[in-house]
Every structure is written in C-alpha cells, then in structure tokens.
PDB file of C-alpha atoms in Angstrom:
ATOM      1  CA  MET A 220     -75.302   4.631  -2.292  1.00 72.00           C
ATOM      2  CA  LEU A 221     -74.332   1.047  -1.602  1.00 74.00           C
ATOM      3  CA  SER A 222     -70.799   2.219  -0.934  1.00 82.00           C
ATOM      4  CA  ASP A 223     -72.141   4.783   1.535  1.00 80.00           C
ATOM      5  CA  THR A 224     -74.090   2.069   3.299  1.00 86.00           C
ATOM      6  CA  ILE A 225     -71.042  -0.206   3.437  1.00 87.00           C
ATOM      7  CA  ARG A 226     -68.922   2.652   4.749  1.00 88.00           C
ATOM      8  CA  THR A 227     -71.552   3.455   7.401  1.00 89.00           C
ATOM      9  CA  VAL A 228     -71.692  -0.206   8.453  1.00 87.00           C
ATOM     10  CA  LYS A 229     -67.874  -0.386   8.660  1.00 89.00           C
ATOM     11  CA  ASP A 230     -67.763   2.805  10.719  1.00 86.00           C
ATOM     12  CA  ALA A 231     -70.418   1.417  13.052  1.00 88.00           C
ATOM     13  CA  GLU A 232     -68.500  -1.868  13.361  1.00 91.00           C
ATOM     14  CA  GLU A 233     -65.274   0.001  14.149  1.00 90.00           C
ATOM     15  CA  LYS A 234     -67.022   2.153  16.762  1.00 91.00           C
ATOM     16  CA  ALA A 235     -68.639  -0.935  18.267  1.00 91.00           C
ATOM     17  CA  ALA A 236     -65.280  -2.738  18.354  1.00 90.00           C
ATOM     18  CA  ALA A 237     -63.686   0.287  20.046  1.00 92.00           C
ATOM     19  CA  ARG A 238     -66.481   0.376  22.635  1.00 93.00           C
ATOM     20  CA  VAL A 239     -66.087  -3.364  23.261  1.00 93.00           C
ATOM     21  CA  ALA A 240     -62.324  -2.904  23.740  1.00 93.00           C
ATOM     22  CA  GLU A 241     -62.951  -0.013  26.167  1.00 94.00           C
ATOM     23  CA  ALA A 242     -65.499  -2.085  28.070  1.00 94.00           C
ATOM     24  CA  ARG A 243     -63.031  -4.984  28.294  1.00 94.00           C
ATOM     25  CA  GLN A 244     -60.315  -2.673  29.627  1.00 95.00           C
ATOM     26  CA  ALA A 245     -62.723  -1.193  32.172  1.00 94.00           C
ATOM     27  CA  ALA A 246     -63.819  -4.688  33.222  1.00 95.00           C
ATOM     28  CA  LYS A 247     -60.190  -5.788  33.613  1.00 94.00           C
ATOM     29  CA  ALA A 248     -59.474  -2.711  35.754  1.00 94.00           C
ATOM     30  CA  ASP A 249     -62.581  -3.402  37.871  1.00 93.00           C
ATOM     31  CA  ILE A 250     -61.534  -7.039  38.312  1.00 95.00           C
ATOM     32  CA  ALA A 251     -58.023  -5.989  39.348  1.00 94.00           C
ATOM     33  CA  ALA A 252     -59.419  -3.481  41.866  1.00 94.00           C
ATOM     34  CA  ALA A 253     -61.848  -6.060  43.266  1.00 95.00           C
ATOM     35  CA  THR A 254     -59.062  -8.637  43.552  1.00 94.00           C
ATOM     36  CA  ALA A 255     -56.854  -6.151  45.407  1.00 95.00           C
ATOM     37  CA  ALA A 256     -59.727  -5.214  47.732  1.00 95.00           C
ATOM     38  CA  ALA A 257     -60.413  -8.896  48.436  1.00 95.00           C
ATOM     39  CA  ALA A 258     -56.742  -9.493  49.237  1.00 95.00           C
ATOM     40  CA  ASP A 259     -56.729  -6.474  51.570  1.00 94.00           C
ATOM     41  CA  ALA A 260     -59.881  -7.730  53.279  1.00 95.00           C
ATOM     42  CA  GLU A 261     -58.375 -11.194  53.708  1.00 95.00           C
ATOM     43  CA  THR A 262     -55.197  -9.714  55.193  1.00 95.00           C
ATOM     44  CA  ALA A 263     -57.246  -7.559  57.564  1.00 95.00           C
ATOM     45  CA  ALA A 264     -59.283 -10.597  58.634  1.00 95.00           C
ATOM     46  CA  ILE A 265     -56.121 -12.599  59.335  1.00 95.00           C
ATOM     47  CA  GLU A 266     -54.640  -9.710  61.336  1.00 95.00           C
ATOM     48  CA  ALA A 267     -57.886  -9.339  63.293  1.00 96.00           C
ATOM     49  CA  ALA A 268     -57.897 -13.065  64.064  1.00 95.00           C
ATOM     50  CA  HIS A 269     -54.303 -12.873  65.315  1.00 95.00           C
ATOM     51  CA  ALA A 270     -55.127  -9.811  67.425  1.00 95.00           C
ATOM     52  CA  ALA A 271     -58.179 -11.548  68.899  1.00 95.00           C
ATOM     53  CA  LYS A 272     -56.124 -14.651  69.685  1.00 94.00           C
ATOM     54  CA  ALA A 273     -53.422 -12.541  71.359  1.00 95.00           C
ATOM     55  CA  ALA A 274     -56.039 -10.611  73.355  1.00 94.00           C
ATOM     56  CA  ALA A 275     -57.659 -13.867  74.482  1.00 94.00           C
ATOM     57  CA  ALA A 276     -54.278 -15.269  75.548  1.00 94.00           C
ATOM     58  CA  LYS A 277     -53.505 -12.062  77.456  1.00 93.00           C
ATOM     59  CA  ALA A 278     -56.906 -12.133  79.165  1.00 93.00           C
ATOM     60  CA  ALA A 279     -56.429 -15.791  80.106  1.00 91.00           C
ATOM     61  CA  LYS A 280     -52.974 -15.035  81.531  1.00 90.00           C
ATOM     62  CA  GLU A 281     -54.331 -12.092  83.525  1.00 91.00           C
ATOM     63  CA  ALA A 282     -57.182 -14.243  84.828  1.00 89.00           C
ATOM     64  CA  GLY A 283     -54.663 -16.920  85.813  1.00 85.00           C
ATOM     65  CA  ASP A 284     -52.515 -14.315  87.550  1.00 85.00           C
ATOM     66  CA  ARG A 285     -55.572 -13.061  89.448  1.00 87.00           C
ATOM     67  CA  ARG A 286     -56.415 -16.636  90.486  1.00 87.00           C
ATOM     68  CA  VAL A 287     -52.856 -17.137  91.742  1.00 82.00           C
ATOM     69  CA  LEU A 288     -53.008 -13.876  93.705  1.00 82.00           C
ATOM     70  CA  ASP A 289     -56.424 -14.818  95.093  1.00 83.00           C
ATOM     71  CA  ALA A 290     -55.103 -18.244  96.085  1.00 83.00           C
ATOM     72  CA  ARG A 291     -52.070 -16.665  97.754  1.00 82.00           C
ATOM     73  CA  GLY A 292     -54.328 -14.255  99.619  1.00 83.00           C
ATOM     74  CA  MET A 293     -56.593 -17.082 100.720  1.00 86.00           C
ATOM     75  CA  ALA A 294     -53.591 -19.152 101.826  1.00 85.00           C
ATOM     76  CA  LYS A 295     -52.233 -16.199 103.816  1.00 85.00           C
ATOM     77  CA  ALA A 296     -55.627 -15.547 105.392  1.00 84.00           C
ATOM     78  CA  THR A 297     -55.927 -19.236 106.262  1.00 84.00           C
ATOM     79  CA  ALA A 298     -52.414 -19.263 107.721  1.00 83.00           C
ATOM     80  CA  ASP A 299     -53.153 -16.094 109.697  1.00 82.00           C
ATOM     81  CA  ALA A 300     -56.391 -17.594 110.994  1.00 82.00           C
ATOM     82  CA  ALA A 301     -54.603 -20.823 111.865  1.00 82.00           C
ATOM     83  CA  GLY A 302     -51.925 -18.794 113.641  1.00 80.00           C
ATOM     84  CA  GLU A 303     -54.564 -16.926 115.627  1.00 81.00           C
ATOM     85  CA  ILE A 304     -56.253 -20.215 116.539  1.00 78.00           C
ATOM     86  CA  THR A 305     -52.903 -21.659 117.582  1.00 83.00           C
ATOM     87  CA  LYS A 306     -52.132 -18.555 119.674  1.00 80.00           C
ATOM     88  CA  LYS A 307     -55.568 -18.774 121.304  1.00 79.00           C
ATOM     89  CA  LYS A 308     -55.109 -22.478 122.056  1.00 80.00           C
ATOM     90  CA  ALA A 309     -51.647 -21.815 123.462  1.00 80.00           C
ATOM     91  CA  ALA A 310     -52.981 -18.953 125.604  1.00 79.00           C
ATOM     92  CA  ASP A 311     -55.833 -21.162 126.816  1.00 79.00           C
ATOM     93  CA  ALA A 312     -53.366 -23.938 127.641  1.00 78.00           C
ATOM     94  CA  VAL A 313     -51.094 -21.514 129.526  1.00 79.00           C
ATOM     95  CA  GLU A 314     -54.100 -20.113 131.377  1.00 81.00           C
ATOM     96  CA  GLU A 315     -55.207 -23.630 132.281  1.00 80.00           C
ATOM     97  CA  ILE A 316     -51.736 -24.491 133.565  1.00 80.00           C
ATOM     98  CA  LEU A 317     -51.481 -21.228 135.517  1.00 76.00           C
ATOM     99  CA  GLY A 318     -54.974 -21.751 136.862  1.00 78.00           C
ATOM    100  CA  GLY A 319     -53.952 -25.196 138.084  1.00 73.00           C
ATOM    101  CA  ILE A 320     -50.831 -23.780 139.720  1.00 75.00           C
ATOM    102  CA  ARG A 321     -52.837 -21.003 141.399  1.00 71.00           C
ATOM    103  CA  ARG A 322     -55.294 -23.517 142.788  1.00 73.00           C
ATOM    104  CA  GLN A 323     -52.458 -25.567 144.207  1.00 74.00           C
ATOM    105  CA  TRP A 324     -50.970 -22.549 145.979  1.00 70.00           C
ATOM    106  CA  GLN A 325     -54.213 -21.392 147.481  1.00 67.00           C
TER     107      GLN A 325
END
C-alpha cells in the first residue's frame, strides 16, 4: 500500500514535470513569436517614418515649385503691365508732340 502511494506520487510528479516542460516550451515559443512581431512592427514603423519624411520632402518641393511658378507669373504680369504703361506713356508723348505740331501748322 505504501509502495502504491509512492508509485502514485512519483507518477504525479513525472506528469507534473512533463506539464511544466510543455508549458516552458509553449512560453518560449510565445516569447519568440512576440519578439518577431515586435521586430516586424518596429521595421514597419521605421519604414512608415521614412515614407512620411519622403512625402513631406516631396510636398515641400512641389510647394516650392508652385511658388516659383507663381512668382514667375507675377513677374511676367508685372512686366506686361509695365510694358503697357510704357506703351501708353509713349503714345501719349507722341500724341502730345503731334498735337503741338498740328497747332503750329494751323
């Protein structure tokens, strides 16, 4: 009877040890999977940061290009307006000269 009890206790200890070993293996596998997932998440975060930085640089370049085009357009419009003003002043001056000549001949 005592031997049966000892045998039962040993069997229980062996089963418990086997369960502990299985639990340790499962925990190690879970830790490895979590570590791999964390590394993947970190890599994805780094890639997203690089993509965001590149997109911001592209947007800034495009905005700069638009400002340059706007400035060129404004400069052209200003030059055109100045040209029109100059033409008008020249026409007025010619008209004034011709008007003076006409008055002299009348």
